Coordinates of C-alpha atoms and ligand atoms in Angstrom, one line a residue:
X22 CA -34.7 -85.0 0.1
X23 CA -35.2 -88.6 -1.2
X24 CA -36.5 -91.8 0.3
X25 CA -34.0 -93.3 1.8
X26 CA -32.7 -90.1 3.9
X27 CA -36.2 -89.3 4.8
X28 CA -36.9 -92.8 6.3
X29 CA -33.5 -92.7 7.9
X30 CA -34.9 -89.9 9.8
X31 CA -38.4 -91.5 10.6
X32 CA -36.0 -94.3 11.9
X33 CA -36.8 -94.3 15.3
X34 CA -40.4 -93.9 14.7
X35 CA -41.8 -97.0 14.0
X36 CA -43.9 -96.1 10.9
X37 CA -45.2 -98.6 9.1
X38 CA -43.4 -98.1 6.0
X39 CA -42.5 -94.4 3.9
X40 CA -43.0 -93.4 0.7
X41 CA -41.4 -90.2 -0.7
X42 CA -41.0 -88.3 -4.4
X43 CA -40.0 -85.0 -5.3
X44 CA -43.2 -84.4 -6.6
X45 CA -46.7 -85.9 -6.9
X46 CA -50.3 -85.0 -8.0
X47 CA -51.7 -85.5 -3.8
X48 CA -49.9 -87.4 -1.5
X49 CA -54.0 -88.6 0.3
X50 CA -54.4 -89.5 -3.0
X51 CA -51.3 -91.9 -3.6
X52 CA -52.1 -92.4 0.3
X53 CA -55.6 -94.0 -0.6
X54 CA -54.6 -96.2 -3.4
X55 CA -51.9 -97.4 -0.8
X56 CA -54.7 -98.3 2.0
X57 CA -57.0 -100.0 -0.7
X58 CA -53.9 -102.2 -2.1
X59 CA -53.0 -103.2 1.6
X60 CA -50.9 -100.5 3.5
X61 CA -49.8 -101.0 7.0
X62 CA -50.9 -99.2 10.1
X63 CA -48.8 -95.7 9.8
X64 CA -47.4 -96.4 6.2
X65 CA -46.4 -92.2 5.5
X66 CA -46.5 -90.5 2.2
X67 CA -44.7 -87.5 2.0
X68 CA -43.7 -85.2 -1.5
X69 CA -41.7 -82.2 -2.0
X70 CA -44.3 -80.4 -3.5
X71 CA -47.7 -81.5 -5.2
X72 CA -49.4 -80.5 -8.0
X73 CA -52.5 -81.2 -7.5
X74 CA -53.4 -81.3 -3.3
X75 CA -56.6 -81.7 -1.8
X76 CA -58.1 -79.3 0.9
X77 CA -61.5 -78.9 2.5
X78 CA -64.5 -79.0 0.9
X79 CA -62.5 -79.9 -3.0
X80 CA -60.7 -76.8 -2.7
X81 CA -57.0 -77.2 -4.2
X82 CA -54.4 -77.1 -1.6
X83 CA -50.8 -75.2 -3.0
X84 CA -47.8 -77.3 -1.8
X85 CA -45.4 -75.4 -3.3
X86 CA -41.4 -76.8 -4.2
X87 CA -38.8 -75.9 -1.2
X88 CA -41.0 -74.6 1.0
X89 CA -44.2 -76.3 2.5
X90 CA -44.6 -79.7 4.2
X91 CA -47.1 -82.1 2.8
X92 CA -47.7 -85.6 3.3
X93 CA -49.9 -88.2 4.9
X94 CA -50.0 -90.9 7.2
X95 CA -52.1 -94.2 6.8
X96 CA -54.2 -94.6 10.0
X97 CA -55.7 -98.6 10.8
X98 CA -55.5 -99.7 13.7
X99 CA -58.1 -98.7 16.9
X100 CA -60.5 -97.6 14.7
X101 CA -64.0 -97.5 15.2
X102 CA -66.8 -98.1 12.7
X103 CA -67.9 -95.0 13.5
X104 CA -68.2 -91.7 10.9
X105 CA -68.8 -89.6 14.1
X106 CA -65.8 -90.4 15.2
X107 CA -63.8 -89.2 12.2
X108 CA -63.4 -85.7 13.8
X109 CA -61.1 -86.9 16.7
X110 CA -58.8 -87.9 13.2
X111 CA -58.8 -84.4 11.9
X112 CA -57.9 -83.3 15.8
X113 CA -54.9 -85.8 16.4
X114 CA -53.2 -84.0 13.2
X115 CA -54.2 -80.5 14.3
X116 CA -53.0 -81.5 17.5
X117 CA -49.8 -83.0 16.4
X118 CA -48.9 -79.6 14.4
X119 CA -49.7 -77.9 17.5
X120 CA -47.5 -80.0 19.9
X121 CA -44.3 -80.1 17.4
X122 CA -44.8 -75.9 16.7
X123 CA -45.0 -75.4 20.8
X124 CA -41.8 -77.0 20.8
X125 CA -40.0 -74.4 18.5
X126 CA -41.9 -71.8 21.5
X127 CA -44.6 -71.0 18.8
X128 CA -48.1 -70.7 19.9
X129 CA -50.3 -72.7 17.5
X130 CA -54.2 -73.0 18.0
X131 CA -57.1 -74.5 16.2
X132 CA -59.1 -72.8 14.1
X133 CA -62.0 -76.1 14.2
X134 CA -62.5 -78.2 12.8
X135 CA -58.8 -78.2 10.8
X136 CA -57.0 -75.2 10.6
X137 CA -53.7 -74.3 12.6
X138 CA -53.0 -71.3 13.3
X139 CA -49.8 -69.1 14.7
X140 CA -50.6 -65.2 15.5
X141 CA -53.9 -65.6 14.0
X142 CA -52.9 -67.3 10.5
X143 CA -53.3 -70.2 8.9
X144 CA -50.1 -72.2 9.0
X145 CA -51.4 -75.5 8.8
X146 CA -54.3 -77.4 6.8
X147 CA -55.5 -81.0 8.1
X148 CA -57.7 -83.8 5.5
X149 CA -58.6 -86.9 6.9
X150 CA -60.4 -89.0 4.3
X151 CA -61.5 -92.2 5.2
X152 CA -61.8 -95.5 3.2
X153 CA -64.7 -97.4 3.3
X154 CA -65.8 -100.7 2.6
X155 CA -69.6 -100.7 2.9
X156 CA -69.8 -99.9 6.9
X157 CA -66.5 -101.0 7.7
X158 CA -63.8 -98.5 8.4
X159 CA -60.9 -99.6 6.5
X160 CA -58.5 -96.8 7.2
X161 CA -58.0 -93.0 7.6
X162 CA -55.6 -90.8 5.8
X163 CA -54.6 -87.9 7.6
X164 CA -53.2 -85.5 5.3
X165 CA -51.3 -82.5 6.8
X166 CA -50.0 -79.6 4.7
X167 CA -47.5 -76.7 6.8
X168 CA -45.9 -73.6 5.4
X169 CA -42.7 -73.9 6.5
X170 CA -41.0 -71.1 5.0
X171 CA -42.1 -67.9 3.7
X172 CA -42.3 -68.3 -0.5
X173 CA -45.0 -71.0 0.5
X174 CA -47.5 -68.4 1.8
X175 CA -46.1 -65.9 -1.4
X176 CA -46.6 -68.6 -3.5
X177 CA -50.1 -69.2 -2.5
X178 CA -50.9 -65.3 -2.9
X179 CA -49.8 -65.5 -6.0
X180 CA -52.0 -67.9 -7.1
X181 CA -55.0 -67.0 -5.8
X182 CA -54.3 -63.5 -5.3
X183 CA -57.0 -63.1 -2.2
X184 CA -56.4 -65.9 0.0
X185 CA -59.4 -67.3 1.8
X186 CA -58.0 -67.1 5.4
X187 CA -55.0 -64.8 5.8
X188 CA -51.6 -67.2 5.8
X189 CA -48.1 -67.3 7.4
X190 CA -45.4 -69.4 7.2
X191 CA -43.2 -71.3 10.6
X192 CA -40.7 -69.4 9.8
X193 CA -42.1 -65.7 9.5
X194 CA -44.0 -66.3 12.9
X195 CA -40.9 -68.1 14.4
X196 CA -38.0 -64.8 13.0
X197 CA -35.5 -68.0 12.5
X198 CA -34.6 -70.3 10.2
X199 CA -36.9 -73.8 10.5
X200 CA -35.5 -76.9 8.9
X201 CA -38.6 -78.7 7.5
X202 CA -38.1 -81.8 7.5
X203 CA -37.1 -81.8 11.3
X204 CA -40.6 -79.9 12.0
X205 CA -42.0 -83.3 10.0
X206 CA -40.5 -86.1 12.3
X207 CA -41.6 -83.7 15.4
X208 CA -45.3 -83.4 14.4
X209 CA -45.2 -87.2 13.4
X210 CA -43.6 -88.3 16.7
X211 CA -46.1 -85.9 18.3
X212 CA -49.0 -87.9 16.4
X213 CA -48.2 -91.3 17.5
X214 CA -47.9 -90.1 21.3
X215 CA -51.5 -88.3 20.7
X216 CA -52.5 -91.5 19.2
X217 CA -52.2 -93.1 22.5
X218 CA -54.6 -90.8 24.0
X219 CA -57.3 -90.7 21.1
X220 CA -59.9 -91.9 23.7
X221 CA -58.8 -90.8 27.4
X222 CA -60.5 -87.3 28.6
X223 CA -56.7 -85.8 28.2
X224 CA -57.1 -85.9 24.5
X225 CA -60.5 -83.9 24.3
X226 CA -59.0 -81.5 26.7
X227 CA -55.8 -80.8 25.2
X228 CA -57.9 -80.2 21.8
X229 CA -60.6 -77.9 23.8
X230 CA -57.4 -75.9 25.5
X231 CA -55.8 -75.4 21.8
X232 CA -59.2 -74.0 20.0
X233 CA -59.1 -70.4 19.1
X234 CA -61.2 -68.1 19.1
X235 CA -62.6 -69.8 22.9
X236 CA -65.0 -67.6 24.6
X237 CA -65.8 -65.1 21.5
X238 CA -67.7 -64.4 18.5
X239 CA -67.8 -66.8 16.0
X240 CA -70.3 -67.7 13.0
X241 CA -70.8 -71.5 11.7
X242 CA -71.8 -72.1 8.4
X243 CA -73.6 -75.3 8.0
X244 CA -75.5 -77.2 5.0
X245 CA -78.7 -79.0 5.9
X246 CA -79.6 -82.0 3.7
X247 CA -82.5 -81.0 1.1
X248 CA -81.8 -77.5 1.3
X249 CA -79.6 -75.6 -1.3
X250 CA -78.1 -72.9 0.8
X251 CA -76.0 -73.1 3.8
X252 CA -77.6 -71.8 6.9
X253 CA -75.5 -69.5 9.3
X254 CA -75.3 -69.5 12.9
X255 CA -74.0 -67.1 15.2
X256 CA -72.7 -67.9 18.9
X257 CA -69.8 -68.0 21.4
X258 CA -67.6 -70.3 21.1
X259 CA -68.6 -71.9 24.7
X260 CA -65.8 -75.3 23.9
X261 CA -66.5 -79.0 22.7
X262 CA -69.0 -81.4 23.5
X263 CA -67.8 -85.2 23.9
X264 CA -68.0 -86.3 20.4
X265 CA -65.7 -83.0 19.7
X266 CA -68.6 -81.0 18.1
X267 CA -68.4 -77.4 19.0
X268 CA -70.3 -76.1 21.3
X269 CA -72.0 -72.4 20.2
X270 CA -73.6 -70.2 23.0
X271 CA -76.9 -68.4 21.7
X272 CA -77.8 -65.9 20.7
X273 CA -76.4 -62.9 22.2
X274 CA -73.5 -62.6 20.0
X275 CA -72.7 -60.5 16.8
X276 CA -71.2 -60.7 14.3
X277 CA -67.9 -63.3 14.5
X278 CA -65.3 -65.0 12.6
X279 CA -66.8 -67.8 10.1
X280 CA -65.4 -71.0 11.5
X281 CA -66.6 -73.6 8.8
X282 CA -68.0 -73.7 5.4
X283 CA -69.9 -77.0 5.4
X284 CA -69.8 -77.7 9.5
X285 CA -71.0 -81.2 10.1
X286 CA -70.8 -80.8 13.9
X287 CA -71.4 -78.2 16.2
X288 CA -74.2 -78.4 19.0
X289 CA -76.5 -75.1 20.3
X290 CA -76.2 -74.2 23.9
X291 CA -78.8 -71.6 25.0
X292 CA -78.7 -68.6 27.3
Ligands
BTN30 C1 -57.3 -77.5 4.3 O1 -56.9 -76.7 5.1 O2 -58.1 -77.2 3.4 C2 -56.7 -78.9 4.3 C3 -55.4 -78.9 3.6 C4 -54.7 -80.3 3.6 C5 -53.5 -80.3 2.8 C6 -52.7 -81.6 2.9 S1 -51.1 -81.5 2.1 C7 -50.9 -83.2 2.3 C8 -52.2 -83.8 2.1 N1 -52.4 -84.1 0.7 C9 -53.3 -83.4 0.1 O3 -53.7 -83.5 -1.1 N2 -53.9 -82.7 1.0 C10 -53.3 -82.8 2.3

């Protein structure tokens, strides 16, 4: 891949400019310094592999060479000064993965707030970092990472020899070959139609119909300001409120699958 082929392809999309190299230390990283020196609305960053990429919570994120999607798209415009709507951000990636996997007949969910997952792995990480400039929102990067074929989920074994959250690749789930960079102009052509819908009732929906997990067991993990260790919190997974927090269903439940390290948002609903 190089630049000029991979904006050939973005073409039709109407980005606002794209950035592309072999490899890179983070592609939110070159991202940010993109947005702070004047990026356009949609301006994509994408690499062949990175060497150093970002996941939740500052864990390092393996893009491996060949195999893996990783890149990120500059979001400015219809944004609210609002840090409690930064979730919805997270979602319209997730969502996007989702949408452009369904369309290869795969059966992606979310694991909230920002994994993807296809039979019950992770396939897909999401990192929205927003840029601030005291309380005004200057722009989002939505970083999305996908293991496309199956050395990116060996590679990652390798490395960290027990992964955190077992891991497959598009292809392993799919049993056929997947061309990557095809699956990339899908899931961005399927982020700028779920941009459209950010705010309408359709968009929560489609995010509460795609959560795994609905209806069962699960166990948040949350930090509460002041207090050095995270508090856990068991529930069913009853769906999402509005503002896309989850909504947990006390406290009959057992033990369930952790959803969230450092959960910002989930609400209690009792009995
Ligand atoms: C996670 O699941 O922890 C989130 C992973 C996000 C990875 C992507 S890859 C493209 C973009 N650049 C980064 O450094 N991180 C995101």
């Amino acid at each position: 891949m190089d630049e000029k082929t991979l904006s050939a392809l973005l073409s039709g999309l109407k980005l606002g400019n794209v950035r592309y190299a072999p490899s890179l230390g983070s592609t939110n990283a070159v991202a940010g310094e993109w947005l702070a020196n004047g990026a356009p609305d949609l301006a994509l960053v994408a690499a062949g592999e990175q060497t150093a990429g970002r996941g939740q919570s500052g864990r390092a994120w393996q893009s491996p060479a060949g195999s893996s999607l990783a890149f990120s798209i500059i979001l400015r415009s219809g944004l609210h000064d609002d840090a409690a709507r930064l979730p919805r951000l997270t979602a319209l990636g997730a969502l996007a993965v989702c949408t452009a996997l369904e369309n290869r007949n795969l059966t992606a969910q979310i694991k909230w707030p920002n994994d993807v997952l296809l039979a019950g792995c992770k396939v897909a990480g999401i990192l929205a970092e927003a840029v601030w400039t005291g309380s005004h929102l200057d722009g989002v990067v939505l970083g999305i990472g996908v293991n496309v074929h199956p050395d990116a989920v060996t590679q990652a074994r390798a490395r960290e020899r027990v992964l955190r959250y077992p891991a497959i690749s598009v292809e392993e789930a799919a049993g056929q070959p997947i061309d990557r960079w095809d699956l990339l102009v899908d899931i961005v052509k399927s982020l700028l139609q779920w941009r459209e819908k950010l705010n309408l009732p359709a968009f929560l929906h489609a995010w509460e119909q795609a959560l795994a997990f609905r209806g069962e067991p699960i166990q948040v993990t949350h930090e509460i300001p002041g207090q050095s260790s995270p508090v856990t919190q068991v529930g069913i997974l009853a769906g999402l409120a509005e503002d896309g927090a989850l909504l947990l269903r006390t406290p009959e439940a057992g033990f369930g699958r952790s959803m969230s390290e450092k959960s910002t948002s989930f609400r209690l609903l009792t009995g």
